[in-house]
Amino acid sequence: REGILKTAKALVEDTKVLVQNATASQEKLAQAAQSSVSTITRLAEVVKLGAASLGSEDPETQVVLINAVKDVAKALGDLIGATKAAAGKAGDDPAVYQLKNSAKVMVTNVTSLLKTVKAVEDEATKGTRALEATIEHIRQELAVSTGVVLRLPRCLPAAPHSPLPLASQVFSSPVPPAKVSTPEDFIRMTKGITMATAKAVAAGNSCRQEDVIATANLSRRAIADMLRSCKEAAYHPEVSGDVRQRALRFGKECADGYLELLEHVLVV
């Protein structure tokens, strides 16, 4: 735990330097970016060790930890891209506004990681914390992105069925998906939402922390799969522009509705 807290603090300091160097030379900016990437790699390593220390009998909590550091890595990718875009721009330029917004998301995700680390061994709150993190993750997934990609450190393992939502894959990003799929593929993918909804209702009824953790992880996967599949189907070459916009709108409305459900479970 101390190793994670110490490395996360170092990353926050790197982030401050990165933002400050938005108006500096390209060389200083590159050095700040490289330092940040080096620190996130170290952070991924210590979080992985922390997850392993929990033991294989608690895989759901391990997934929560890995997801938390993935969110930090993704936010750093967005921040580096936003810093490059804002380099040399005036204070009222939209790129500078995007930089400030990316910095806020970075701070939010680091704070979320620290809260998760502190709650991970607390049987009374770890499920609630996992659900809060999932809600924040889905909100960020629905937010407009810059479309910048940060390569995931090799030391950071993929949690089962939970792909890292790199910025270019974010649902609201104007960047087209890397591949397209058929509407039939998308319809099949929506079954995951039905299963996750039943799980969420059951967790709201039982109020057991382990049920809430399982709901948080399943919800994150289900929404990520649904949004990815929706976007891939919407960009199929046979889909018209009008239908594409409607599909994307309904995909967002589905995620918004599911968010509301999770927030009710959190209140309960």
Coordinates of C-alpha atoms in Angstrom, one line a residue:
R1 CA 0.0 0.0 0.0
E2 CA 2.8 2.5 0.9
G3 CA 4.5 1.8 -2.4
I4 CA 1.3 2.6 -4.4
L5 CA 0.7 5.8 -2.4
K6 CA 4.3 6.9 -2.8
T7 CA 4.3 6.3 -6.6
A8 CA 0.9 7.9 -7.1
K9 CA 2.2 11.0 -5.3
A10 CA 5.2 11.1 -7.7
L11 CA 2.8 10.8 -10.7
V12 CA 0.8 13.8 -9.4
E13 CA 4.1 15.8 -9.2
D14 CA 5.0 14.7 -12.8
T15 CA 1.5 15.7 -13.9
K16 CA 2.0 19.2 -12.5
V17 CA 5.3 19.6 -14.3
L18 CA 3.7 18.3 -17.5
V19 CA 0.9 20.9 -17.5
Q20 CA 3.4 23.7 -16.6
N21 CA 5.5 22.8 -19.6
A22 CA 2.7 23.2 -22.0
T23 CA 4.1 26.7 -22.7
A24 CA 7.8 25.5 -22.6
S25 CA 10.0 24.2 -25.3
Q26 CA 9.3 20.9 -27.1
E27 CA 12.3 19.4 -25.5
K28 CA 11.1 20.2 -21.9
L29 CA 7.6 19.0 -22.8
A30 CA 9.0 15.7 -24.2
Q31 CA 11.1 15.2 -21.0
A32 CA 8.0 15.8 -18.8
A33 CA 5.9 13.4 -20.8
Q34 CA 8.6 10.7 -20.7
S35 CA 8.9 11.1 -16.9
S36 CA 5.2 10.7 -16.5
V37 CA 5.1 7.5 -18.6
S38 CA 8.0 6.1 -16.6
T39 CA 6.1 6.8 -13.4
I40 CA 2.8 5.3 -14.6
T41 CA 4.8 2.2 -15.5
R42 CA 6.2 2.0 -12.0
L43 CA 2.7 2.6 -10.6
A44 CA 1.3 -0.3 -12.7
E45 CA 4.0 -2.6 -11.3
V46 CA 3.3 -1.8 -7.6
V47 CA -0.5 -2.0 -8.2
K48 CA 0.0 -5.4 -9.8
L49 CA 2.0 -6.5 -6.7
G50 CA -0.8 -5.1 -4.5
A51 CA -3.4 -7.1 -6.4
A52 CA -1.3 -10.3 -6.2
S53 CA -0.9 -9.8 -2.4
L54 CA -4.7 -10.1 -2.0
G55 CA -4.6 -13.7 -3.0
S56 CA -6.3 -15.6 -5.7
E57 CA -9.4 -16.3 -3.6
D58 CA -10.5 -12.6 -4.1
P59 CA -10.3 -12.1 -7.9
E60 CA -13.1 -9.5 -8.0
T61 CA -11.1 -7.2 -5.8
Q62 CA -8.0 -7.8 -7.8
V63 CA -9.9 -6.7 -10.9
V64 CA -11.1 -3.5 -9.1
L65 CA -7.4 -2.6 -8.4
I66 CA -6.2 -3.3 -11.9
N67 CA -9.1 -1.3 -13.4
A68 CA -8.3 1.7 -11.1
V69 CA -4.7 2.0 -12.4
K70 CA -5.9 1.4 -16.0
D71 CA -8.1 4.5 -15.6
V72 CA -5.1 6.5 -14.4
A73 CA -3.1 5.3 -17.4
K74 CA -5.9 6.3 -19.8
A75 CA -6.2 9.7 -18.2
L76 CA -2.5 10.3 -18.5
G77 CA -2.7 9.5 -22.2
D78 CA -5.4 12.1 -22.7
L79 CA -3.4 14.6 -20.6
I80 CA -0.2 14.2 -22.6
G81 CA -2.2 14.6 -25.9
A82 CA -4.0 17.7 -24.5
T83 CA -0.7 19.2 -23.4
K84 CA 0.8 18.7 -26.9
A85 CA -2.3 20.3 -28.4
A86 CA -2.2 23.3 -26.1
A87 CA 1.5 24.0 -26.6
G88 CA 2.1 27.6 -27.6
K89 CA -1.7 28.4 -27.6
A90 CA -3.3 31.5 -26.0
G91 CA -5.1 31.2 -22.7
D92 CA -8.6 31.4 -24.2
D93 CA -7.9 28.8 -26.9
P94 CA -10.2 25.7 -26.7
A95 CA -7.1 23.5 -26.5
V96 CA -6.1 25.1 -23.3
Y97 CA -9.6 24.5 -21.9
Q98 CA -9.3 20.8 -22.9
L99 CA -5.9 20.7 -21.1
K100 CA -7.5 22.0 -17.9
N101 CA -10.3 19.5 -18.2
S102 CA -7.9 16.6 -18.8
A103 CA -5.9 17.6 -15.8
K104 CA -9.0 17.5 -13.6
V105 CA -9.8 14.0 -14.9
M106 CA -6.3 12.9 -14.1
V107 CA -6.6 14.2 -10.5
T108 CA -10.0 12.5 -10.2
N109 CA -8.6 9.1 -11.4
V110 CA -5.5 9.2 -9.2
T111 CA -7.8 10.1 -6.2
S112 CA -10.1 7.2 -7.1
L113 CA -7.1 4.9 -7.2
L114 CA -6.0 6.0 -3.7
K115 CA -9.5 5.6 -2.3
T116 CA -9.7 2.1 -3.8
V117 CA -6.3 1.1 -2.3
K118 CA -7.4 2.3 1.1
A119 CA -10.8 0.5 1.0
V120 CA -9.6 -2.7 -0.6
E121 CA -9.1 -4.5 2.7
D122 CA -12.1 -2.9 4.4
E123 CA -14.9 -5.5 4.2
A124 CA -17.5 -2.8 5.1
T125 CA -16.8 -0.4 2.3
K126 CA -14.8 -2.1 -0.5
G127 CA -17.9 -2.9 -2.6
T128 CA -19.3 0.6 -2.3
R129 CA -15.9 2.0 -3.4
A130 CA -15.8 -0.3 -6.4
L131 CA -19.3 0.8 -7.4
E132 CA -18.3 4.5 -7.1
A133 CA -15.3 3.8 -9.3
T134 CA -17.4 2.1 -11.9
I135 CA -19.9 4.9 -12.0
E136 CA -17.1 7.5 -12.5
H137 CA -15.5 5.3 -15.2
I138 CA -18.8 5.1 -17.2
R139 CA -19.3 8.9 -16.9
Q140 CA -15.8 9.4 -18.3
E141 CA -16.5 6.9 -21.1
L142 CA -19.5 9.0 -22.2
A143 CA -17.6 12.3 -22.0
V144 CA -16.1 13.8 -25.1
S145 CA -12.5 12.8 -25.6
T146 CA -9.5 14.3 -27.4
G147 CA -8.9 10.9 -29.2
V148 CA -5.2 10.6 -28.1
V149 CA -3.8 7.2 -27.4
L150 CA -1.3 6.2 -24.7
R151 CA 0.2 2.8 -25.1
L152 CA -0.5 0.6 -22.0
P153 CA 2.7 -0.3 -20.1
R154 CA 3.5 -4.0 -20.8
C155 CA 3.7 -4.7 -17.1
L156 CA 0.0 -3.9 -16.7
P157 CA -2.1 -7.0 -17.2
A158 CA -5.5 -7.1 -18.8
A159 CA -8.2 -7.8 -16.3
P160 CA -10.5 -10.6 -17.5
H161 CA -12.9 -9.3 -20.2
S162 CA -12.2 -5.7 -19.3
P163 CA -10.3 -4.0 -22.2
L164 CA -8.7 -0.7 -21.5
P165 CA -10.8 2.1 -23.0
L166 CA -8.0 4.0 -24.7
A167 CA -9.1 7.5 -25.7
S168 CA -9.5 6.6 -29.4
Q169 CA -12.0 4.0 -28.3
V170 CA -14.1 6.3 -26.1
F171 CA -17.7 6.3 -27.2
S172 CA -18.2 10.0 -27.6
S173 CA -14.9 10.5 -29.4
P174 CA -15.2 11.7 -33.1
V175 CA -12.5 9.1 -34.0
P176 CA -14.1 6.2 -35.9
P177 CA -13.7 2.7 -34.4
A178 CA -10.7 0.6 -35.4
K179 CA -13.2 -2.0 -36.9
V180 CA -16.8 -2.2 -37.7
S181 CA -19.4 -4.9 -36.9
T182 CA -22.9 -5.8 -38.0
P183 CA -26.1 -4.7 -36.2
E184 CA -26.7 -8.3 -35.4
D185 CA -23.4 -8.5 -33.5
F186 CA -24.5 -5.4 -31.5
I187 CA -27.9 -6.9 -30.7
R188 CA -26.2 -10.0 -29.3
M189 CA -23.9 -7.8 -27.2
T190 CA -26.9 -6.1 -25.5
K191 CA -27.7 -9.4 -23.6
G192 CA -24.8 -8.5 -21.3
I193 CA -26.7 -5.4 -20.2
T194 CA -29.7 -7.6 -19.3
M195 CA -27.5 -9.9 -17.2
A196 CA -25.8 -6.9 -15.5
T197 CA -29.1 -5.3 -14.7
A198 CA -30.4 -8.4 -13.0
K199 CA -27.1 -8.6 -11.0
A200 CA -27.4 -5.0 -10.0
V201 CA -31.0 -5.4 -8.8
A202 CA -29.9 -8.5 -6.8
A203 CA -27.0 -6.6 -5.2
G204 CA -29.4 -3.8 -4.3
N205 CA -31.6 -6.3 -2.5
S206 CA -28.8 -8.2 -0.7
C207 CA -26.6 -5.2 0.1
R208 CA -23.7 -7.7 0.5
Q209 CA -20.3 -6.0 -0.3
E210 CA -19.1 -9.0 -2.4
D211 CA -22.3 -8.8 -4.5
V212 CA -21.7 -5.1 -5.0
I213 CA -18.1 -5.7 -6.1
A214 CA -19.2 -8.3 -8.6
T215 CA -21.9 -5.9 -9.9
A216 CA -19.3 -3.1 -10.3
N217 CA -17.0 -5.3 -12.3
L218 CA -19.7 -6.9 -14.4
S219 CA -21.4 -3.5 -15.1
R220 CA -18.1 -2.0 -16.2
R221 CA -17.5 -4.8 -18.7
A222 CA -21.1 -4.9 -19.9
I223 CA -21.3 -1.1 -20.6
A224 CA -17.9 -1.0 -22.2
D225 CA -18.8 -4.0 -24.5
M226 CA -22.2 -2.4 -25.4
L227 CA -20.8 1.0 -26.2
R228 CA -17.9 -0.4 -28.2
S229 CA -20.2 -2.7 -30.2
C230 CA -22.8 0.1 -30.7
K231 CA -20.1 2.4 -32.2
E232 CA -18.7 -0.4 -34.4
A233 CA -22.2 -1.2 -35.7
A234 CA -23.1 2.4 -36.2
Y235 CA -20.0 2.9 -38.4
H236 CA -20.8 -0.1 -40.6
P237 CA -20.6 1.0 -44.3
E238 CA -24.2 0.1 -45.0
V239 CA -25.5 2.2 -42.2
S240 CA -26.7 5.7 -43.2
G241 CA -25.5 8.9 -41.4
D242 CA -29.0 9.4 -39.9
V243 CA -29.3 5.9 -38.5
R244 CA -25.7 6.2 -37.2
Q245 CA -26.5 9.3 -35.2
R246 CA -29.7 7.7 -33.8
A247 CA -27.9 4.5 -32.8
L248 CA -25.2 6.5 -31.0
R249 CA -27.8 8.6 -29.3
F250 CA -29.7 5.5 -28.1
G251 CA -26.4 3.8 -27.0
K252 CA -25.7 6.8 -24.8
E253 CA -29.2 6.9 -23.4
C254 CA -28.9 3.2 -22.5
A255 CA -25.7 3.9 -20.7
D256 CA -27.2 6.9 -18.9
G257 CA -30.1 4.8 -17.8
Y258 CA -27.8 2.1 -16.5
L259 CA -25.8 4.7 -14.6
E260 CA -29.0 5.8 -12.9
L261 CA -29.6 2.2 -11.8
L262 CA -26.1 1.9 -10.4
E263 CA -26.5 5.2 -8.5
H264 CA -29.7 3.8 -6.9
V265 CA -27.8 0.7 -5.8
L266 CA -25.1 2.9 -4.3
V267 CA -27.7 4.9 -2.3
V268 CA -29.3 1.6 -1.1

